[in-house]
Amino acid sequence: MRTSIATVSLSGSLTEKLTAASRAGFDGVEIFENDLLASPLTPEEIRARCEDLGLTIDLYQPMRDIEAVPEEEFARNLRRARHKFELMRRLGADTVLVCSSVSPLGIDDDALAAEQLSRLADLARDSGVRVAYEALAWGRHVSTYDHAWRIVETAGHSALGTCLDSFHILSRGSDPKGIADIPGEKIFFLQLADAPLLAMDVLQWSRHYRCFPGQGGFDVAGLVQHVLSTGYDGPLSLEVFNDVFRQAEAGPTAVDARRSLLVLQEEVGVAAPPAPVVPTGVAFAELVTPDAEPVQALLRALGFARTARHRSKPVHLWQQGEARLLVNTGPAVRRDGTQLAAIGLEFPDPPAAARRAEALLAPVLPRRRALEDAPLDAVAAPDGTELFFCATDRPELPNWRADFEETGDAEQIAGVTRIDHLALVQPWHHFDEATLFHSSVLGLRAQESVDVADPYGLMRSRAVTNDDAGIRIALSVGAAPTDDTVHAQHIALATDDVVAAARRFVEAGGRLLPIPANYYDDLAARFEFADGELETYRELGILYDRDAHGEFRHCYTRTVGRVFFELVQRDGYRGYGAQNAPVRLAAQHIVKGLTGG
Ligand code: MG
Ligand code: MG
């Protein structure tokens, strides 16, 4: 199907918006009137620009407060419409959106509304324009799609149809089933937006919190199924008002938008990108660093051994159990401190996973590898993290491990068994995009979003996992400007005995994040512990939580560059210690204050 996007969904000037939409692969745009008014280009120039970019102008929007008004007011509205239809002729746009009136002059009279819309449609037809009438969820007398359709049906005019908008329909809790009763040729346009489920004024909700399909809580795909059942063959068009997208760069937002429509089309069965291949685990996490010593000291204290070195690059493999960390000191390293730059994900079929990623617009990275290296496919996640498509036990496929030769260093045994989860801090404007990326491109399941209090702001966090939790990624975003030391990435290492692992770490010279005594007094009030247990946690800085499935004990290392480690003992527990995150964040701020960095 053709895809379209309203210019209001993207930031920047009109030409920036058009360029971003075109680059992301959209077929057309809705021109939002304010974007046109603010543009120095003439309508003819805008039309030419769209043609150059391969975009059609699918809708001009909106015209407001037209229908069901006293006659002298309606005469003024027709005069306004005549101007707009002339503008549309110059623009080469043939469909105009008229949204239901919010005017205090509006009269609650469906027959009058139908009669005046019919007269508007007469004028439109003479100008070669069609009118798509949409019910605003906060319209004064018409606020539901079925009501708007009844008026259109009553008018019975060939140049008058309805525009369906998933936000207006689903935010009111209307049943979209009734859409199937509207003849497809009378649905002149379909606008799509999702939104998080919020209990708030519907106008504010619409103007600030709309998001792309798959990023909120509405069943947008279900609604689209009903629309398609009518024979509707117009574009799927995104109309998203969102405070974050208004500020974010238009290019990535447009790609995120188009990806949401690709996934939606897959869901409703009108497109079939390569099927998802869900990763089964983490092959490796790669740290890049300009100064390997601090991170190597930390890894040694955690019980990792440098078991292998890359044959052609300054990269070492540090291993313990199934936890594999690459430390890269190569020239490609960014000079802003140690950071988690890449993740190798294990897939049953890496090439198929890479094909899906590419089909869903993930930026494919060049295989910048030496001659003898395994040519791994890789893409960039929205935050820039490189994701490698790996297979460890498939002799017929390139094996990343074959690029490494053993150092002879024996693996130490300090109780770390595997990587439990990776916590990736997202740039503030990529959070919803990151969730959709990980769920659609990688086939991971997104869990509920949680808010965590940080002493200097609010952090949102959302985990994505596969079915057996062999891979867990916690995505988070801070509302406050990113503090690199505190809002760093972290790698959580699983152990069967966190007390023993923490003790070994401390005895090896490692330093754990100190946790305030007040936290342990609170734990004592909330839970009962065996004799001495709480004292041990207090001494080491181990945090504790419990959910319906089991217990969780965890502690944190100090931060190196922009990365820190967590040791976790998970006994059935399914969460990530969100309850403890505010204490951890506050403790990190305190350490940062003491050390000045
Ligand atoms: Mg709309
Ligand atoms: Mg964690």
Coordinates of C-alpha atoms and ligand atoms in Angstrom, one line a residue:
M1 CA 0.0 0.0 0.0
R2 CA 1.0 3.6 -0.4
T3 CA 2.5 5.3 2.6
S4 CA 2.2 8.9 3.6
I5 CA 3.1 11.1 6.5
A6 CA 1.7 14.5 7.7
T7 CA 4.4 17.2 7.7
V8 CA 3.3 18.0 11.3
S9 CA 4.8 14.7 12.4
L10 CA 8.4 15.9 11.6
S11 CA 10.6 18.7 12.9
G12 CA 12.1 21.5 10.8
S13 CA 11.2 23.6 7.9
L14 CA 8.8 22.3 5.3
T15 CA 11.6 21.4 2.9
E16 CA 13.5 19.6 5.6
K17 CA 10.3 17.6 6.4
L18 CA 9.7 16.8 2.7
T19 CA 13.3 15.7 2.3
A20 CA 13.2 13.5 5.4
A21 CA 9.9 11.9 4.3
S22 CA 11.3 11.2 0.8
R23 CA 14.6 9.7 2.1
A24 CA 12.7 7.4 4.5
G25 CA 10.8 6.0 1.5
F26 CA 7.3 7.5 1.9
D27 CA 5.2 7.8 -1.2
G28 CA 3.4 11.0 -0.2
V29 CA 2.7 13.6 2.4
E30 CA -0.1 15.5 4.0
I31 CA 0.7 19.2 4.0
F32 CA -0.2 20.7 7.3
E33 CA -1.4 24.3 6.7
N34 CA 0.9 25.9 9.2
D35 CA 3.9 24.4 7.6
L36 CA 2.9 25.9 4.3
L37 CA 2.1 29.3 5.8
A38 CA 5.6 29.4 7.4
S39 CA 7.4 28.4 4.2
P40 CA 9.0 31.0 1.9
L41 CA 8.2 28.7 -1.1
T42 CA 5.2 29.4 -3.3
P43 CA 2.7 26.6 -3.6
E44 CA 4.0 25.9 -7.1
E45 CA 7.6 25.6 -5.7
I46 CA 6.3 23.2 -3.0
R47 CA 4.6 21.2 -5.7
A48 CA 7.8 21.1 -7.8
R49 CA 9.9 20.1 -4.7
C50 CA 7.5 17.3 -3.9
E51 CA 7.7 16.1 -7.5
D52 CA 11.5 16.2 -7.5
L53 CA 11.5 14.1 -4.3
G54 CA 9.0 11.6 -5.7
L55 CA 6.3 12.6 -3.2
T56 CA 2.6 13.1 -4.0
I57 CA 0.6 15.6 -1.9
D58 CA -2.2 13.3 -0.6
L59 CA -4.0 15.7 1.7
Y60 CA -4.1 19.4 2.5
Q61 CA -5.1 19.9 6.1
P62 CA -7.0 21.1 8.1
M63 CA -10.0 23.3 7.4
R64 CA -11.8 23.9 10.7
D65 CA -15.2 25.1 11.9
I66 CA -17.0 24.9 8.6
E67 CA -20.3 23.2 9.2
A68 CA -23.6 23.6 11.0
V69 CA -23.3 27.3 11.6
P70 CA -25.8 30.3 10.9
E71 CA -26.1 31.1 7.2
E72 CA -24.1 34.4 7.3
E73 CA -21.3 32.6 9.0
F74 CA -21.4 29.8 6.5
A75 CA -21.1 32.3 3.6
R76 CA -17.9 33.5 5.2
N77 CA -16.7 29.9 5.4
L78 CA -17.4 29.3 1.7
R79 CA -15.4 32.4 0.9
R80 CA -12.5 31.0 2.9
A81 CA -12.9 27.6 1.2
R82 CA -12.8 29.2 -2.2
H83 CA -9.3 30.6 -1.3
K84 CA -8.1 27.3 0.0
F85 CA -9.3 25.4 -3.1
E86 CA -7.5 27.8 -5.3
L87 CA -4.4 27.3 -3.2
M88 CA -4.8 23.5 -3.5
R89 CA -5.0 23.8 -7.3
R90 CA -1.7 25.6 -7.3
L91 CA -0.3 22.9 -4.9
G92 CA -1.6 20.0 -6.9
A93 CA -3.5 18.6 -3.9
D94 CA -6.9 17.1 -4.5
T95 CA -8.2 16.1 -1.0
V96 CA -8.8 18.5 1.8
L97 CA -9.4 17.5 5.4
V98 CA -12.4 19.2 7.2
C99 CA -12.5 18.4 10.8
S100 CA -15.7 18.6 12.8
S101 CA -16.4 22.0 14.3
V102 CA -15.4 23.1 17.7
S103 CA -16.9 26.6 17.2
P104 CA -19.2 28.0 19.8
L105 CA -21.4 29.2 16.9
G106 CA -21.9 25.5 15.9
I107 CA -25.5 24.3 16.0
D108 CA -26.4 20.8 17.0
D109 CA -28.3 19.9 13.8
D110 CA -27.1 17.0 11.6
A111 CA -29.4 18.0 8.7
L112 CA -27.9 21.4 8.7
A113 CA -24.4 20.0 8.9
A114 CA -25.1 17.6 5.9
E115 CA -26.7 20.4 3.9
Q116 CA -23.8 22.8 4.4
L117 CA -21.1 20.2 3.8
S118 CA -22.9 19.3 0.6
R119 CA -22.8 22.9 -0.5
L120 CA -19.0 23.0 0.4
A121 CA -18.7 19.8 -1.7
D122 CA -20.4 21.5 -4.7
L123 CA -17.7 24.2 -4.6
A124 CA -15.0 21.6 -4.1
R125 CA -16.1 19.5 -7.1
D126 CA -16.1 22.7 -9.3
S127 CA -12.4 23.1 -8.1
G128 CA -11.5 19.5 -8.7
V129 CA -11.2 18.9 -4.9
R130 CA -12.7 16.2 -2.6
V131 CA -13.6 16.9 1.0
A132 CA -12.8 14.4 3.7
Y133 CA -14.8 15.1 6.8
E134 CA -13.3 13.9 10.1
A135 CA -14.7 13.7 13.6
L136 CA -12.4 15.3 16.1
A137 CA -12.6 13.4 19.4
W138 CA -13.3 16.8 21.0
G139 CA -15.7 18.1 18.3
R140 CA -18.5 20.3 19.7
H141 CA -21.4 18.3 18.3
V142 CA -19.7 15.6 16.2
S143 CA -17.0 13.7 18.0
T144 CA -17.3 10.1 16.8
Y145 CA -16.5 8.5 13.4
D146 CA -19.9 6.9 13.0
H147 CA -21.7 10.2 13.6
A148 CA -19.4 11.9 11.0
W149 CA -20.2 9.1 8.6
R150 CA -24.0 9.5 9.1
I151 CA -23.7 13.1 8.1
V152 CA -21.6 12.3 5.1
E153 CA -24.1 9.6 4.1
T154 CA -27.0 12.0 4.5
A155 CA -25.3 14.6 2.3
G156 CA -24.9 11.9 -0.4
H157 CA -22.4 14.0 -2.4
S158 CA -19.8 12.4 -4.7
A159 CA -17.1 15.0 -3.6
L160 CA -17.8 14.4 0.1
G161 CA -16.4 11.4 2.0
T162 CA -15.0 10.7 5.5
C163 CA -11.6 10.7 6.9
L164 CA -10.9 8.2 9.6
D165 CA -8.2 8.9 12.3
S166 CA -7.2 6.1 14.5
F167 CA -6.5 8.4 17.4
H168 CA -9.9 10.1 17.4
I169 CA -11.6 6.7 17.2
L170 CA -9.6 4.7 19.7
S171 CA -9.1 7.5 22.2
R172 CA -12.9 7.8 22.6
G173 CA -13.1 4.0 23.1
S174 CA -15.4 3.8 20.0
D175 CA -15.7 0.3 18.6
P176 CA -13.9 0.3 15.2
K177 CA -16.1 -2.7 14.0
G178 CA -18.6 -0.2 12.6
I179 CA -16.0 1.0 10.1
A180 CA -16.7 -2.2 8.1
D181 CA -20.2 -0.8 7.3
I182 CA -18.8 2.3 5.5
P183 CA -18.4 1.8 1.7
G184 CA -14.6 1.9 1.0
E185 CA -15.0 4.5 -1.7
K186 CA -16.5 6.9 0.8
I187 CA -13.4 6.6 3.1
F188 CA -11.4 9.4 1.4
F189 CA -8.5 9.2 3.8
L190 CA -7.0 7.2 6.7
Q191 CA -4.8 8.8 9.3
L192 CA -2.9 6.6 11.8
A193 CA -1.5 7.4 15.2
D194 CA -1.0 5.3 18.3
A195 CA -0.7 6.7 21.8
P196 CA 0.2 5.5 25.3
L197 CA -2.9 4.7 27.4
L198 CA -3.3 7.8 29.5
A199 CA -6.1 9.2 31.6
M200 CA -6.1 12.8 30.5
D201 CA -7.9 15.4 28.5
V202 CA -8.3 14.0 25.0
L203 CA -7.2 17.2 23.2
Q204 CA -4.0 17.5 25.3
W205 CA -3.4 13.7 24.8
S206 CA -3.8 14.1 21.0
R207 CA -1.6 17.2 20.7
H208 CA 1.3 16.0 22.8
Y209 CA 1.4 12.3 23.1
R210 CA 0.5 10.7 19.8
C211 CA 3.1 8.2 18.6
F212 CA 3.7 5.9 15.7
P213 CA 1.8 2.6 15.4
G214 CA 3.3 0.0 17.7
Q215 CA 4.7 2.5 20.1
G216 CA 1.6 3.1 22.2
G217 CA -1.3 1.1 23.6
F218 CA -3.9 1.2 20.9
D219 CA -4.8 -1.7 18.6
V220 CA -4.1 0.3 15.4
A221 CA -3.6 -2.9 13.3
G222 CA -7.1 -4.1 14.4
L223 CA -8.6 -0.8 13.2
V224 CA -6.7 -0.9 9.9
Q225 CA -8.1 -4.5 9.3
H226 CA -11.6 -3.1 9.5
V227 CA -10.7 -0.2 7.1
L228 CA -9.2 -2.6 4.6
S229 CA -12.2 -4.9 4.7
T230 CA -14.2 -2.0 3.2
G231 CA -12.0 -2.0 0.1
Y232 CA -10.3 1.3 1.0
D233 CA -7.3 1.7 -1.3
G234 CA -5.9 5.1 -0.3
P235 CA -2.7 5.6 1.5
L236 CA -1.8 4.6 5.1
S237 CA -0.9 8.0 6.5
L238 CA 0.7 8.9 9.8
E239 CA -0.5 12.0 11.6
V240 CA 1.4 12.3 14.8
F241 CA 1.6 15.3 17.1
N242 CA 4.3 14.6 19.6
D243 CA 6.5 16.9 21.8
V244 CA 9.6 14.7 21.3
F245 CA 9.3 14.3 17.6
R246 CA 8.8 18.0 17.2
Q247 CA 12.3 18.5 18.6
A248 CA 14.1 15.4 17.3
E249 CA 15.9 15.4 14.0
A250 CA 13.5 14.8 11.1
G251 CA 15.6 12.2 9.3
P252 CA 15.7 9.5 12.0
T253 CA 12.1 10.2 13.0
A254 CA 10.9 9.7 9.4
V255 CA 12.7 6.3 9.3
D256 CA 11.2 5.3 12.6
A257 CA 7.8 6.4 11.2
R258 CA 8.2 4.4 8.0
R259 CA 9.4 1.3 10.0
S260 CA 6.2 1.5 12.0
L261 CA 4.1 1.3 8.8
L262 CA 6.1 -1.6 7.5
V263 CA 5.5 -3.5 10.7
L264 CA 1.8 -2.5 10.6
Q265 CA 1.4 -3.7 7.0
E266 CA 3.0 -7.0 8.1
E267 CA 0.6 -7.3 11.0
V268 CA -2.5 -6.8 8.8
G269 CA -1.1 -9.1 6.1
V270 CA -0.6 -6.7 3.2
A271 CA 3.2 -6.9 3.2
A272 CA 5.6 -9.8 4.0
P273 CA 9.1 -8.7 5.0
P274 CA 11.5 -11.5 5.9
A275 CA 10.1 -13.2 9.0
P276 CA 11.5 -12.3 12.4
V277 CA 14.4 -14.4 13.7
V278 CA 14.6 -14.0 17.4
P279 CA 18.0 -13.9 19.0
T280 CA 18.7 -16.6 21.6
G281 CA 21.4 -15.1 23.6
V282 CA 24.4 -12.7 23.8
A283 CA 27.5 -13.9 21.9
F284 CA 29.6 -11.0 23.3
A285 CA 29.4 -7.4 24.4
E286 CA 32.2 -5.2 23.1
L287 CA 33.8 -2.4 25.1
V288 CA 35.9 0.2 23.3
T289 CA 38.3 2.1 25.3
P290 CA 41.2 4.6 24.8
D291 CA 42.8 3.2 28.0
A292 CA 42.4 -0.5 28.6
E293 CA 44.0 -0.6 32.1
P294 CA 41.1 0.5 34.3
V295 CA 38.6 -1.8 32.6
Q296 CA 41.0 -4.7 32.5
A297 CA 41.6 -4.3 36.2
L298 CA 37.9 -4.3 36.8
L299 CA 37.4 -7.4 34.7
R300 CA 40.2 -9.3 36.4
A301 CA 38.7 -8.5 39.8
L302 CA 35.4 -9.8 38.5
G303 CA 37.1 -13.1 37.7
F304 CA 37.4 -12.7 34.0
A305 CA 40.5 -14.1 32.2
R306 CA 41.9 -12.8 28.9
T307 CA 41.4 -16.0 27.1
A308 CA 41.9 -15.0 23.4
R309 CA 43.2 -12.2 21.3
H310 CA 42.0 -11.1 17.9
R311 CA 44.3 -12.2 15.0
S312 CA 44.5 -8.8 13.3
K313 CA 43.2 -6.2 15.7
P314 CA 43.9 -4.8 19.1
V315 CA 40.9 -6.6 20.6
H316 CA 40.9 -9.1 23.4
L317 CA 38.3 -11.6 24.5
W318 CA 37.7 -11.7 28.2
Q319 CA 35.7 -14.7 29.3
Q320 CA 34.0 -16.2 32.3
G321 CA 31.5 -19.0 32.0
E322 CA 29.3 -18.0 29.1
A323 CA 29.9 -14.3 29.6
R324 CA 32.2 -13.0 26.8
L325 CA 33.4 -9.4 26.7
L326 CA 35.6 -7.9 24.0
V327 CA 37.9 -5.1 24.9
N328 CA 38.8 -3.1 21.9
T329 CA 41.7 -0.5 22.0
G330 CA 41.8 -0.1 18.3
P331 CA 42.2 3.2 16.3
A332 CA 38.4 3.3 15.6
V333 CA 37.9 3.9 19.3
R334 CA 36.1 7.1 20.2
R335 CA 38.1 9.2 22.6
D336 CA 35.4 9.8 25.1
G337 CA 36.1 7.0 27.5
T338 CA 35.3 3.4 27.9
Q339 CA 31.9 2.5 26.5
L340 CA 29.7 -0.4 25.4
A341 CA 29.9 0.0 21.6
A342 CA 28.7 -3.3 20.1
I343 CA 26.7 -6.4 21.0
G344 CA 27.0 -9.7 19.3
L345 CA 23.6 -11.5 19.3
E346 CA 23.3 -15.2 18.8
F347 CA 20.8 -16.1 16.1
P348 CA 19.7 -19.5 14.8
D349 CA 19.9 -18.0 11.3
P350 CA 22.0 -14.8 11.3
P351 CA 21.7 -14.0 7.5
A352 CA 17.9 -14.2 7.7
A353 CA 17.9 -12.0 10.8
A354 CA 20.1 -9.5 8.9
R355 CA 17.7 -9.6 5.9
R356 CA 14.8 -8.7 8.1
A357 CA 16.7 -5.9 9.8
E358 CA 17.6 -4.4 6.4
A359 CA 14.0 -4.7 5.2
L360 CA 12.9 -2.8 8.3
L361 CA 15.3 0.0 7.5
A362 CA 18.0 -0.7 10.1
P363 CA 21.2 1.0 8.9
V364 CA 23.5 -1.7 7.6
L365 CA 27.1 -1.2 8.7
P366 CA 30.0 -1.9 6.4
R367 CA 31.8 -5.2 7.2
R368 CA 34.9 -3.3 8.2
R369 CA 36.9 -6.3 8.9
A370 CA 40.3 -7.6 7.9
L371 CA 40.7 -10.2 5.1
E372 CA 40.6 -13.3 7.1
D373 CA 37.8 -12.1 9.4
A374 CA 34.4 -13.7 9.6
P375 CA 32.2 -11.4 7.5
L376 CA 29.5 -10.7 10.1
D377 CA 26.4 -8.7 9.2
A378 CA 25.9 -5.8 11.5
V379 CA 23.4 -2.9 11.8
A380 CA 23.2 0.1 14.0
A381 CA 20.5 0.3 16.7
P382 CA 18.9 3.8 17.1
D383 CA 21.3 4.7 19.9
G384 CA 24.3 3.9 17.6
T385 CA 25.2 0.6 19.3
E386 CA 26.4 -1.9 16.7
L387 CA 24.5 -5.1 16.6
F388 CA 26.3 -8.1 15.1
F389 CA 24.5 -11.1 13.8
C390 CA 26.4 -14.1 15.2
A391 CA 26.2 -17.9 15.3
T392 CA 28.6 -19.7 17.5
D393 CA 27.8 -23.4 16.9
R394 CA 27.1 -23.4 13.1
P395 CA 30.2 -24.7 11.3
E396 CA 28.8 -23.8 7.9
L397 CA 28.5 -20.1 8.9
P398 CA 31.2 -17.5 9.6
N399 CA 32.1 -17.8 13.3
W400 CA 33.3 -14.7 15.0
R401 CA 35.2 -16.8 17.5
A402 CA 37.5 -18.1 14.7
D403 CA 39.0 -14.6 14.4
F404 CA 40.5 -15.1 17.9
E405 CA 43.5 -17.2 18.9
E406 CA 43.9 -18.5 22.4
T407 CA 46.2 -16.7 24.8
G408 CA 46.7 -19.7 27.0
D409 CA 45.3 -17.8 30.0
A410 CA 43.1 -20.2 31.9
E411 CA 39.6 -19.1 32.6
Q412 CA 39.2 -18.0 36.2
I413 CA 36.2 -19.3 38.2
A414 CA 34.6 -16.5 40.2
G415 CA 31.0 -17.6 39.8
V416 CA 29.9 -15.5 36.8
T417 CA 27.9 -17.8 34.5
R418 CA 26.6 -15.5 31.7
I419 CA 25.4 -12.0 30.8
D420 CA 22.1 -11.6 32.6
H421 CA 21.1 -8.3 30.9
L422 CA 22.5 -5.3 29.1
A423 CA 21.2 -1.9 30.1
L424 CA 21.4 0.6 27.3
V425 CA 20.7 4.3 27.9
Q426 CA 19.0 5.8 24.9
P427 CA 19.3 9.4 23.7
W428 CA 16.1 11.2 24.9
H429 CA 14.5 11.4 21.5
H430 CA 15.1 7.8 20.5
F431 CA 13.3 5.9 23.3
D432 CA 10.0 5.0 21.6
E433 CA 12.0 4.3 18.4
A434 CA 14.4 2.0 20.3
T435 CA 11.5 0.0 21.7
L436 CA 9.9 -0.5 18.3
F437 CA 13.3 -1.3 16.8
H438 CA 14.0 -4.0 19.2
S439 CA 10.6 -5.5 19.1
S440 CA 10.1 -5.4 15.3
V441 CA 13.6 -5.8 13.9
L442 CA 14.8 -8.3 16.5
G443 CA 11.5 -9.9 17.4
L444 CA 12.0 -9.2 21.1
R445 CA 9.0 -8.7 23.4
A446 CA 8.6 -5.3 25.1
Q447 CA 7.6 -5.3 28.7
E448 CA 5.8 -2.5 30.6
S449 CA 7.5 0.9 30.8
V450 CA 8.5 1.9 34.4
D451 CA 9.4 5.3 35.7
V452 CA 12.4 5.5 38.1
A453 CA 13.2 8.5 40.3
D454 CA 16.7 9.9 39.9
P455 CA 17.7 12.7 42.3
Y456 CA 18.1 15.0 39.3
G457 CA 15.3 13.9 37.0
L458 CA 13.1 11.0 36.0
M459 CA 14.3 7.9 34.2
R460 CA 12.0 5.8 32.1
S461 CA 12.9 2.2 31.5
R462 CA 11.6 -0.6 29.4
A463 CA 12.9 -4.1 29.0
V464 CA 12.8 -6.2 25.8
T465 CA 13.4 -10.0 26.0
N466 CA 13.0 -13.2 24.1
D467 CA 10.6 -15.9 25.4
D468 CA 13.1 -17.8 27.6
A469 CA 14.8 -14.6 28.7
G470 CA 18.1 -15.9 27.2
I471 CA 18.4 -12.3 26.1
R472 CA 17.4 -9.3 28.1
I473 CA 18.0 -5.7 27.2
A474 CA 16.8 -2.9 29.5
L475 CA 16.3 0.3 27.5
S476 CA 16.2 3.5 29.5
V477 CA 16.1 7.2 29.0
G478 CA 16.6 10.1 31.4
A479 CA 14.4 13.2 31.3
A480 CA 17.3 15.2 32.6
P481 CA 20.3 15.9 30.3
T482 CA 22.3 12.8 30.2
D483 CA 24.9 12.5 32.9
D484 CA 27.4 10.1 31.3
T485 CA 28.8 8.8 34.6
V486 CA 25.5 8.0 36.2
H487 CA 23.4 7.3 33.2
A488 CA 26.0 5.0 31.8
Q489 CA 25.4 1.7 30.1
H490 CA 25.7 -1.4 32.3
I491 CA 26.4 -5.0 31.8
A492 CA 24.7 -7.3 34.4
L493 CA 26.5 -10.6 35.0
A494 CA 24.6 -13.6 36.3
T495 CA 26.0 -15.5 39.3
D496 CA 24.5 -18.3 41.4
D497 CA 26.0 -16.8 44.6
V498 CA 26.2 -13.0 44.6
V499 CA 27.6 -12.8 48.1
A500 CA 30.6 -15.1 47.2
A501 CA 31.1 -13.2 43.9
A502 CA 31.0 -9.8 45.6
R503 CA 33.4 -11.0 48.3
R504 CA 35.9 -12.3 45.7
F505 CA 35.6 -9.0 43.8
V506 CA 36.3 -6.9 46.9
E507 CA 39.2 -9.2 47.9
A508 CA 40.7 -8.9 44.5
G509 CA 40.8 -5.1 45.0
G510 CA 37.5 -4.2 43.3
R511 CA 35.2 -1.5 44.7
L512 CA 31.5 -1.9 44.9
L513 CA 29.0 0.9 45.0
P514 CA 28.4 1.9 48.6
I515 CA 24.7 1.8 49.6
P516 CA 23.3 4.0 52.4
A517 CA 22.5 2.4 55.8
N518 CA 19.0 3.8 55.5
Y519 CA 18.3 1.4 52.7
Y520 CA 19.0 -1.6 54.9
D521 CA 16.9 -0.3 57.7
D522 CA 14.0 -0.2 55.2
L523 CA 14.8 -3.7 53.9
A524 CA 14.6 -4.9 57.5
A525 CA 11.2 -3.4 57.8
R526 CA 9.9 -4.9 54.6
F527 CA 11.3 -8.4 54.6
E528 CA 12.4 -11.0 57.1
F529 CA 15.9 -12.3 56.6
A530 CA 17.9 -15.2 58.1
D531 CA 20.4 -14.4 60.9
G532 CA 23.3 -12.4 59.5
E533 CA 22.0 -12.2 56.0
L534 CA 21.1 -8.5 56.0
E535 CA 24.4 -7.6 57.8
T536 CA 26.2 -9.3 54.9
Y537 CA 24.2 -7.3 52.3
R538 CA 24.9 -4.1 54.3
E539 CA 28.6 -4.8 54.5
L540 CA 29.0 -5.5 50.8
G541 CA 26.4 -3.1 49.3
I542 CA 24.1 -5.8 48.0
L543 CA 20.5 -4.8 47.1
Y544 CA 17.5 -7.1 47.5
D545 CA 14.1 -7.4 45.9
R546 CA 11.4 -9.9 45.6
D547 CA 8.5 -10.4 43.1
A548 CA 5.8 -13.0 42.7
H549 CA 8.3 -15.4 41.1
G550 CA 11.3 -15.2 43.4
E551 CA 14.2 -13.3 44.8
F552 CA 16.8 -10.9 43.4
R553 CA 20.1 -9.9 44.9
H554 CA 22.4 -7.6 43.1
C555 CA 25.3 -5.1 43.5
Y556 CA 27.2 -2.7 41.3
T557 CA 30.8 -1.8 40.5
R558 CA 32.1 1.7 40.2
T559 CA 31.8 3.2 36.7
V560 CA 34.7 3.1 34.3
G561 CA 34.3 5.7 31.6
R562 CA 30.7 5.3 30.7
V563 CA 30.2 1.6 31.7
F564 CA 29.6 -0.2 35.0
F565 CA 28.9 -3.8 35.9
E566 CA 26.3 -5.4 38.0
L567 CA 26.4 -8.8 39.7
V568 CA 23.0 -10.4 39.9
Q569 CA 21.7 -13.5 41.5
R570 CA 18.2 -14.2 40.1
D571 CA 16.3 -16.9 41.8
G572 CA 13.1 -17.0 39.8
Y573 CA 12.7 -13.2 39.9
R574 CA 11.7 -11.7 36.5
G575 CA 12.4 -8.0 36.9
Y576 CA 15.4 -5.8 37.0
G577 CA 15.4 -4.3 40.5
A578 CA 13.5 -1.2 39.4
Q579 CA 12.5 -0.8 43.1
N580 CA 16.2 -0.4 44.0
A581 CA 17.1 1.8 41.0
P582 CA 16.5 5.2 42.7
V583 CA 18.9 4.1 45.6
R584 CA 21.5 3.0 43.0
L585 CA 21.2 6.2 41.0
A586 CA 21.5 8.3 44.1
A587 CA 24.5 6.3 45.3
Q588 CA 26.2 6.8 41.9
H589 CA 25.6 10.6 42.1
I590 CA 27.2 10.6 45.6
V591 CA 30.2 8.7 44.4
K592 CA 30.5 11.0 41.4
G593 CA 30.4 14.0 43.8
L594 CA 33.1 12.6 45.9
T595 CA 35.4 11.6 43.1
G596 CA 34.6 14.5 40.8
G597 CA 34.0 12.2 37.9
Ligands
MG1 MG -6.6 13.7 12.0
MG2 MG 20.5 -3.8 35.9

